[in-house]
Coordinates of C-alpha atoms in Angstrom, one line a residue:
X169 CA 0.0 0.0 0.0
X170 CA 1.1 3.5 -0.6
X171 CA -0.1 7.1 -0.9
X172 CA 0.3 8.1 -4.5
X173 CA 1.8 11.6 -4.7
X174 CA 0.1 14.8 -5.7
X175 CA -0.9 15.8 -9.2
X176 CA 0.7 18.6 -11.0
X177 CA -0.5 21.9 -12.2
X178 CA -3.5 21.9 -14.4
X179 CA -2.5 24.2 -17.2
X180 CA -4.4 21.8 -19.5
X181 CA -4.9 18.1 -19.8
X182 CA -2.0 16.6 -21.7
X183 CA -2.8 15.4 -25.2
X184 CA -2.9 11.6 -25.4
X185 CA -2.4 10.6 -29.0
X186 CA -0.1 11.2 -31.9
X187 CA -0.7 14.0 -34.5
X188 CA 1.4 16.0 -36.9
X189 CA 2.3 19.6 -36.2
X190 CA -0.1 22.3 -37.4
X191 CA 1.0 24.1 -40.6
X192 CA 1.9 27.7 -40.9
X193 CA -0.8 30.1 -42.1
X194 CA -1.9 29.4 -45.6
X195 CA 0.0 26.2 -45.9
X196 CA -3.1 24.0 -45.7
X197 CA -5.6 23.7 -48.5
X198 CA -9.0 22.2 -48.9
X199 CA -9.1 19.3 -51.3
X200 CA -11.9 17.5 -53.0
X201 CA -12.6 13.8 -52.6
X202 CA -10.9 13.4 -56.0
X203 CA -7.9 15.6 -55.1
X204 CA -9.2 19.0 -56.2
X205 CA -11.4 20.7 -53.6
X206 CA -12.6 20.0 -49.7
X207 CA -11.1 18.9 -46.4
X208 CA -7.7 17.4 -46.2
X209 CA -8.4 15.4 -43.1
X210 CA -11.1 13.1 -42.0
X211 CA -13.1 12.5 -38.9
X212 CA -13.0 16.1 -37.6
X213 CA -15.6 17.4 -35.2
X214 CA -18.4 19.5 -36.5
X215 CA -18.4 23.2 -35.5
X216 CA -21.7 22.8 -33.6
X217 CA -20.5 19.8 -31.6
X218 CA -18.5 20.3 -28.3
X219 CA -15.1 18.7 -28.3
X220 CA -14.8 15.4 -26.5
X221 CA -12.1 13.0 -25.7
X222 CA -12.5 10.2 -28.2
X223 CA -9.4 8.3 -27.1
X224 CA -7.8 8.8 -30.5
X225 CA -7.1 12.5 -30.6
X226 CA -6.5 14.9 -27.7
X227 CA -8.2 18.2 -27.2
X228 CA -8.2 21.2 -24.9
X229 CA -9.8 20.3 -21.6
X230 CA -13.6 21.0 -21.1
X231 CA -14.7 23.7 -18.8
X232 CA -13.7 22.7 -15.3
X233 CA -16.3 22.1 -12.7
X234 CA -15.9 24.6 -9.9
X235 CA -16.1 21.6 -7.5
X236 CA -15.2 18.4 -9.4
X237 CA -16.7 15.3 -7.8
X238 CA -14.7 12.2 -7.3
X239 CA -16.8 9.8 -5.2
X240 CA -18.5 10.1 -1.8
X241 CA -17.9 13.4 -0.1
X242 CA -16.6 12.8 3.4
X243 CA -16.0 16.4 4.6
X244 CA -14.2 19.7 3.9
X245 CA -11.3 20.3 6.4
X246 CA -9.6 23.6 5.7
X247 CA -12.2 24.1 2.9
X248 CA -10.8 21.2 0.8
X249 CA -13.3 18.5 -0.2
X250 CA -12.4 14.9 0.6
X251 CA -13.8 12.1 -1.5
X252 CA -13.7 8.4 -1.2
X253 CA -13.8 6.7 -4.6
X254 CA -15.6 3.5 -5.3
X255 CA -12.3 1.8 -5.8
X256 CA -11.5 2.3 -2.1
X257 CA -14.2 -0.3 -1.2
X258 CA -12.4 -2.8 -3.5
X259 CA -9.1 -2.3 -1.7
X260 CA -10.8 -2.3 1.7
X261 CA -12.3 -5.6 0.9
X262 CA -8.9 -6.9 -0.2
X263 CA -7.2 -5.7 3.0
X264 CA -10.0 -7.3 5.1
X265 CA -9.6 -10.6 3.3
X266 CA -5.8 -10.7 3.5
X267 CA -5.3 -9.3 7.0
X268 CA -8.2 -11.4 8.3
X269 CA -6.5 -14.5 7.0
X270 CA -3.3 -13.5 8.8
X271 CA -5.1 -12.8 12.1
X272 CA -6.2 -16.4 12.1
X273 CA -2.6 -17.4 12.9
X274 CA -2.1 -14.7 15.6
X275 CA -5.5 -14.6 17.3
X276 CA -7.3 -17.9 16.4
X277 CA -9.8 -17.4 19.2
X278 CA -11.5 -14.5 17.3
X279 CA -13.1 -16.8 14.7
X280 CA -15.1 -15.0 12.1
X281 CA -14.8 -11.7 14.1
X282 CA -11.3 -11.4 12.8
X283 CA -12.7 -10.0 9.5
X284 CA -14.5 -7.3 11.4
X285 CA -11.2 -6.4 13.1
X286 CA -9.4 -6.5 9.7
X287 CA -12.0 -4.1 8.2
X288 CA -11.4 -1.7 11.1
X289 CA -7.7 -1.9 10.4
X290 CA -8.4 -1.0 6.7
X291 CA -10.4 2.1 7.8
X292 CA -7.7 3.1 10.3
X293 CA -5.0 2.7 7.8
X294 CA -6.7 4.9 5.3
X295 CA -7.2 7.4 8.1
X296 CA -3.4 7.5 8.2
X297 CA -3.2 8.0 4.5
X298 CA -5.6 10.9 4.8
X299 CA -3.3 12.5 7.4
X300 CA -0.5 12.0 4.9
X301 CA -2.5 13.8 2.2
X302 CA -3.6 16.6 4.6
X303 CA 0.1 17.3 5.3
X304 CA 0.6 18.0 1.6
X305 CA -2.6 20.1 1.6
X306 CA -1.7 22.3 4.5
X307 CA 1.7 23.1 3.0
X308 CA 0.2 23.8 -0.4
X309 CA -2.3 26.2 1.2
X310 CA 0.5 27.8 3.2
X311 CA 2.3 28.5 -0.2
X312 CA -1.0 29.6 -1.8
X313 CA -0.9 26.9 -4.4
X314 CA -4.5 25.9 -4.1
X315 CA -5.9 22.5 -3.6
X316 CA -8.9 21.3 -5.6
X317 CA -9.7 18.1 -3.6
X318 CA -8.3 15.0 -1.8
X319 CA -9.2 11.6 -3.0
X320 CA -8.9 8.3 -1.2
X321 CA -8.7 5.6 -3.8
X322 CA -7.5 2.1 -4.7
X323 CA -3.8 2.5 -4.0
X324 CA -3.8 5.3 -1.5
X325 CA -4.6 9.0 -1.7
X326 CA -4.1 11.9 -4.1
X327 CA -4.0 15.6 -3.2
X328 CA -4.9 17.6 -6.3
X329 CA -2.7 20.7 -6.0
X330 CA -3.6 23.3 -8.6
X331 CA -0.3 25.1 -9.1
X332 CA 3.4 24.2 -9.1
X333 CA 5.7 25.6 -6.5
X334 CA 7.7 28.6 -7.8
X335 CA 11.0 27.5 -6.1
X336 CA 12.7 24.1 -5.9
X337 CA 13.0 23.9 -2.1
X338 CA 9.3 24.7 -1.7
X339 CA 8.6 21.8 -4.0
X340 CA 10.9 19.6 -1.9
X341 CA 9.2 20.5 1.3
X342 CA 5.8 20.1 -0.2
X343 CA 6.7 16.6 -1.3
X344 CA 8.6 15.6 1.9
X345 CA 6.0 16.6 4.4
X346 CA 3.7 13.6 3.5
X347 CA 6.2 10.8 4.1
X348 CA 7.4 12.8 7.2
X349 CA 3.9 12.6 8.7
X350 CA 3.7 8.9 7.9
X351 CA 7.0 8.4 9.8
X352 CA 5.7 10.4 12.7
X353 CA 2.5 8.2 12.8
X354 CA 4.6 5.1 12.7
X355 CA 6.5 6.4 15.7
X356 CA 3.3 7.2 17.5
X357 CA 1.9 3.8 17.0
X358 CA 5.3 2.3 18.1
X359 CA 5.1 4.2 21.4
X360 CA 1.5 3.2 21.9
X361 CA 2.5 -0.4 21.3
X362 CA 4.8 -0.3 24.4
X363 CA 1.8 -0.1 26.6
X364 CA 0.0 -3.2 25.4
X365 CA 0.6 -6.9 24.8
X366 CA 1.6 -7.9 21.3
X367 CA -0.7 -10.9 21.3
X368 CA -3.8 -8.9 22.1
X369 CA -6.3 -7.2 19.7
X370 CA -4.9 -3.7 20.4
X371 CA -1.3 -5.0 20.0
X372 CA -2.1 -6.6 16.6
X373 CA -3.8 -3.4 15.4
X374 CA -1.1 -1.1 16.6
X375 CA 1.6 -3.3 15.1
X376 CA -0.2 -3.3 11.7
X377 CA -0.7 0.4 11.7
X378 CA 2.9 1.0 12.7
X379 CA 4.3 -1.2 10.0
X380 CA 1.9 0.1 7.3
X381 CA 2.7 3.7 8.0
X382 CA 6.5 3.0 7.8
X383 CA 5.9 1.1 4.5
X384 CA 3.9 4.1 3.2
X385 CA 6.7 6.5 4.2
X386 CA 9.5 4.3 2.7
X387 CA 7.6 3.6 -0.5
X388 CA 6.7 7.3 -1.1
X389 CA 10.4 8.3 -0.6
X390 CA 11.5 6.2 -3.5
X391 CA 13.0 8.6 -6.1
X392 CA 10.6 8.5 -9.0
X393 CA 7.5 10.3 -10.1
X394 CA 4.6 10.4 -9.3
X395 CA 5.8 9.4 -5.8
X396 CA 6.8 12.0 -3.2
X397 CA 10.4 10.9 -3.6
X398 CA 10.2 11.7 -7.3
X399 CA 9.0 15.2 -6.5
X400 CA 11.9 15.6 -4.1
X401 CA 14.3 14.3 -6.8
X402 CA 12.8 16.8 -9.2
X403 CA 13.3 19.6 -6.7
X404 CA 17.0 18.7 -6.2
X405 CA 17.8 18.5 -9.9
X406 CA 15.9 21.7 -10.4
X407 CA 17.9 23.4 -7.7
X408 CA 21.2 22.1 -9.2
X409 CA 20.5 22.9 -12.8
X410 CA 18.2 25.8 -12.5
X411 CA 15.8 24.1 -14.9
X412 CA 12.5 22.6 -13.6
X413 CA 12.0 20.7 -16.9
X414 CA 15.4 18.9 -16.4
X415 CA 14.3 17.9 -12.9
X416 CA 11.0 16.6 -14.3
X417 CA 12.6 14.5 -17.0
X418 CA 15.1 13.0 -14.6
X419 CA 12.4 12.1 -12.0
X420 CA 10.0 10.8 -14.7
X421 CA 12.5 8.4 -16.1
X422 CA 13.4 7.3 -12.6
X423 CA 9.7 6.7 -12.0
X424 CA 9.5 4.5 -15.1
X425 CA 12.5 2.5 -14.0
X426 CA 10.8 2.1 -10.6
X427 CA 7.6 0.9 -12.3
X428 CA 9.6 -1.9 -14.0
X429 CA 11.4 -2.8 -10.8
X430 CA 8.0 -3.1 -9.0
X431 CA 6.5 -5.2 -11.7
X432 CA 9.4 -7.7 -11.6
X433 CA 10.7 -7.4 -8.1
X434 CA 7.6 -7.4 -5.9
X435 CA 6.5 -10.9 -6.9
X436 CA 10.0 -12.2 -6.6
X437 CA 10.5 -10.8 -3.1
X438 CA 7.2 -12.2 -2.0
X439 CA 8.0 -15.6 -3.3
X440 CA 11.5 -15.6 -1.7
X441 CA 10.1 -14.6 1.6
X442 CA 7.5 -17.3 1.8
X443 CA 8.4 -20.5 -0.1
X444 CA 5.2 -22.3 0.8
X445 CA 2.9 -19.7 -0.8
X446 CA -0.3 -20.9 -2.5
X447 CA -1.0 -20.3 -6.1
X448 CA -3.7 -17.8 -5.1
X449 CA -1.3 -15.7 -3.1
X450 CA 1.2 -15.7 -5.9
X451 CA -1.5 -14.6 -8.4
X452 CA -2.7 -11.8 -6.1
X453 CA 0.9 -10.5 -5.7
X454 CA 1.4 -10.5 -9.4
X455 CA -1.8 -8.6 -10.1
X456 CA -1.1 -6.0 -7.4
X457 CA 2.4 -5.5 -8.7
X458 CA 1.1 -5.1 -12.3
X459 CA -1.5 -2.5 -11.2
X460 CA 1.0 -0.6 -9.0
X461 CA 3.6 -0.6 -11.8
X462 CA 0.9 0.7 -14.2
X463 CA 0.0 3.5 -11.8
X464 CA 3.6 4.6 -11.4
X465 CA 4.4 4.4 -15.1
X466 CA 1.3 6.4 -16.1
X467 CA 1.9 8.9 -13.3
X468 CA 5.5 9.5 -14.4
X469 CA 4.4 9.8 -18.1
X470 CA 1.6 12.2 -17.2
X471 CA 3.9 14.4 -15.1
X472 CA 6.4 14.6 -18.0
X473 CA 3.6 15.6 -20.4
X474 CA 2.3 18.2 -18.1
X475 CA 5.7 19.7 -17.7
X476 CA 6.3 19.8 -21.4
X477 CA 2.9 21.4 -21.9
X478 CA 3.6 24.0 -19.3
X479 CA 6.9 24.8 -20.9
X480 CA 5.6 25.2 -24.5
X481 CA 2.2 26.7 -23.7
X482 CA 3.4 30.3 -23.8
X483 CA 4.6 29.8 -27.4
X484 CA 1.2 28.5 -28.5
X485 CA 0.0 31.6 -30.6
X486 CA -3.3 31.7 -32.4
X487 CA -1.7 33.9 -35.1
X488 CA 0.6 31.0 -36.0
X489 CA -2.2 28.5 -36.1
X490 CA -4.7 30.4 -38.3
X491 CA -5.4 29.2 -41.9
X492 CA -5.9 31.5 -44.8
X493 CA -9.6 32.0 -45.5
X494 CA -11.7 33.1 -48.5
X495 CA -14.8 35.2 -48.1
X496 CA -18.0 34.4 -49.9
X497 CA -21.7 35.3 -49.5
X498 CA -24.2 32.9 -48.1
X499 CA -25.8 32.2 -51.6
X500 CA -22.4 31.2 -53.1
X501 CA -22.5 27.6 -54.4
X502 CA -20.4 25.2 -52.5
X503 CA -18.5 24.1 -55.6
X504 CA -17.6 27.7 -56.4
X505 CA -16.5 28.4 -52.8
X506 CA -14.2 25.4 -52.8
X507 CA -12.8 26.4 -56.2
X508 CA -11.8 29.8 -54.8
X509 CA -10.3 28.3 -51.7
X510 CA -8.2 26.0 -53.8
X511 CA -7.0 28.8 -56.0
X512 CA -6.1 30.9 -52.9
X513 CA -4.5 27.9 -51.2
X514 CA -6.9 28.6 -48.3
X515 CA -8.0 26.2 -45.6
X516 CA -11.3 27.8 -44.6
X517 CA -14.4 29.6 -46.0
X518 CA -15.9 32.6 -44.2
X519 CA -19.5 33.7 -45.0
X520 CA -19.9 37.5 -45.2
X521 CA -22.9 39.8 -45.5
X522 CA -23.6 42.4 -48.2
X523 CA -21.3 44.9 -46.5
X524 CA -18.4 42.3 -46.3
X525 CA -18.8 41.7 -42.6
X526 CA -18.2 38.1 -41.5
X527 CA -21.3 36.4 -40.2
X528 CA -20.6 32.7 -40.2
X529 CA -18.0 30.0 -40.7
X530 CA -18.4 27.1 -43.1
X531 CA -18.2 23.8 -41.3
X532 CA -15.8 21.2 -42.8
X533 CA -17.9 18.3 -41.6
X534 CA -21.0 19.7 -43.3
X535 CA -19.0 20.2 -46.5
X536 CA -17.8 16.5 -46.5
X537 CA -21.4 15.4 -46.1
X538 CA -22.4 16.9 -49.4
X539 CA -21.8 14.5 -52.4
X540 CA -19.5 15.7 -55.1
X541 CA -22.2 16.0 -57.8
X542 CA -24.4 18.1 -55.5
X543 CA -21.9 20.7 -54.6
X544 CA -22.5 23.1 -57.5
X545 CA -26.2 23.2 -56.4
X546 CA -25.8 23.7 -52.7
X547 CA -25.3 27.1 -51.2
X548 CA -22.7 27.5 -48.4
X549 CA -25.1 29.4 -46.1
X550 CA -26.8 26.3 -44.7
X551 CA -23.4 24.6 -44.2
X552 CA -22.1 27.4 -41.9
X553 CA -22.3 28.2 -38.2
X554 CA -23.3 31.7 -37.2
X555 CA -20.5 33.7 -35.5
X556 CA -21.3 33.8 -31.9
X557 CA -19.2 36.1 -29.7
X558 CA -17.0 33.3 -28.4
X559 CA -16.1 32.2 -32.0
X560 CA -14.3 35.5 -32.8
X561 CA -10.9 35.4 -31.2
X562 CA -8.0 38.0 -31.4
X563 CA -5.0 36.9 -33.4
X564 CA -2.6 37.8 -30.6
X565 CA -4.3 35.3 -28.2
X566 CA -1.8 32.8 -26.8
X567 CA -0.9 30.3 -24.1
X568 CA -3.4 29.6 -21.3
X569 CA -5.6 32.5 -22.5
X570 CA -6.1 30.7 -25.8
X571 CA -7.0 27.4 -24.1
X572 CA -9.3 29.2 -21.8
X573 CA -11.1 30.9 -24.7
X574 CA -11.5 27.5 -26.5
X575 CA -12.9 25.9 -23.4
X576 CA -15.4 28.7 -22.9
X577 CA -16.9 28.2 -26.4
X578 CA -16.3 24.7 -27.7
X579 CA -16.4 24.6 -31.6
X580 CA -14.6 23.2 -34.6
X581 CA -13.6 26.5 -36.1
X582 CA -12.8 30.0 -34.8
X583 CA -12.6 33.3 -36.7
X584 CA -9.2 35.0 -36.0
X585 CA -9.3 38.8 -36.2
X586 CA -6.8 41.6 -35.9
X587 CA -7.2 44.3 -33.2
X588 CA -9.0 46.5 -35.7
X589 CA -11.5 43.8 -36.5
X590 CA -10.0 42.7 -39.9
X591 CA -10.2 39.0 -40.6
X592 CA -6.8 37.4 -40.3
X593 CA -7.9 33.8 -40.9
X594 CA -9.6 30.8 -39.3
X595 CA -8.2 28.5 -36.6
X596 CA -9.5 25.0 -36.3
X597 CA -9.7 23.0 -33.1
X598 CA -7.9 20.2 -34.9
X599 CA -4.9 22.4 -35.6
X600 CA -4.7 23.5 -32.0
X601 CA -4.9 19.9 -30.8
X602 CA -2.1 18.9 -33.2
X603 CA 0.2 21.7 -32.1
X604 CA -0.3 20.8 -28.5
X605 CA 0.3 17.1 -29.2
X606 CA 3.4 17.8 -31.2
X607 CA 4.8 20.0 -28.4
X608 CA 4.0 17.5 -25.6
X609 CA 5.4 14.5 -27.5
X610 CA 8.6 16.4 -28.3
X611 CA 8.0 16.5 -32.1

């Protein structure tokens, strides 16, 4: 068991699939199904559909709930909501089964009541994990980093801290305080153990809580993300090199190496410790090692992606992502609009009124739905989405402000305008996603 370390800053959810980098303005053209005229990509979202995570292409995160739920709300100490996820009940049942079986050797007189005692131990142990996470939370609040929530889940707890520490030694202390509290709890249970007999119910409970807290502390001090020890390693490398990204890379790769070591080493250590283990015990150890290794590996990878995103986000400029656009009136035939776009090497079509003012954006998905032979007879007006206020974005928008604007008004296309209102081009959600993916994957 362990308490999984805190999550990083939420500048944006890291993209999760491959994609090519977005082209410079004017480099992308619409092409026909036969190579002459409409979209040069397939499967894009329509403009009137909100973005969603399909599992094949990443996107900017949706508007965040002011209070994201994550299970059963248990309370709000210091104003931070604490949730118990459904997965906690799975691990509580597993602890009850395993610890209850071990109690039969130590306190055989308990009979079936040993499972009730084992469940009480599971609850008390997660109470210790909660104290571990509250230690992170209090330091984060002291540094004004913000904490969204605490979750108690399958393999421990998570404190969702909203912002990164600005200095490496704050990062170090923020990570170290959790294992430190677990060590202190282990010492408290050890002192309490001196006042009782080991072979009694209180003695067994106190021994279990002492050992489990020491294990939580030791495991979290291992130097690899997303564990607290990985955060500490990141802080040290950051302090030495002066580059937080260098620290993140080092700690993330250490976390991946740790995941492999857990996957291979944990079953081997368990087998060597008890030669007469049953097949069921061996299988349980292998499954737990695989799940734990996956959590560590994914946490390390996610931390690395978040760090890359934070590093490149200021360079994400809407002006660099906009496609050249042609302007047509609503009654222009689709075939004619695509011909003009092809000649101008444009990647979008903007509908304007009689005064030349933009009023709508032609949706690529709607264009693709029109058969080739029908395009000369279909006007672009019905294929366009009216320009709502949130679909008109300034060309100088960049970084987190850009992602915030996209989250506020989910769409497939956005009109990019200069400060004086002139049309600069059209930016598509797909191009923004691709640029983020390319940056996060290091392409």
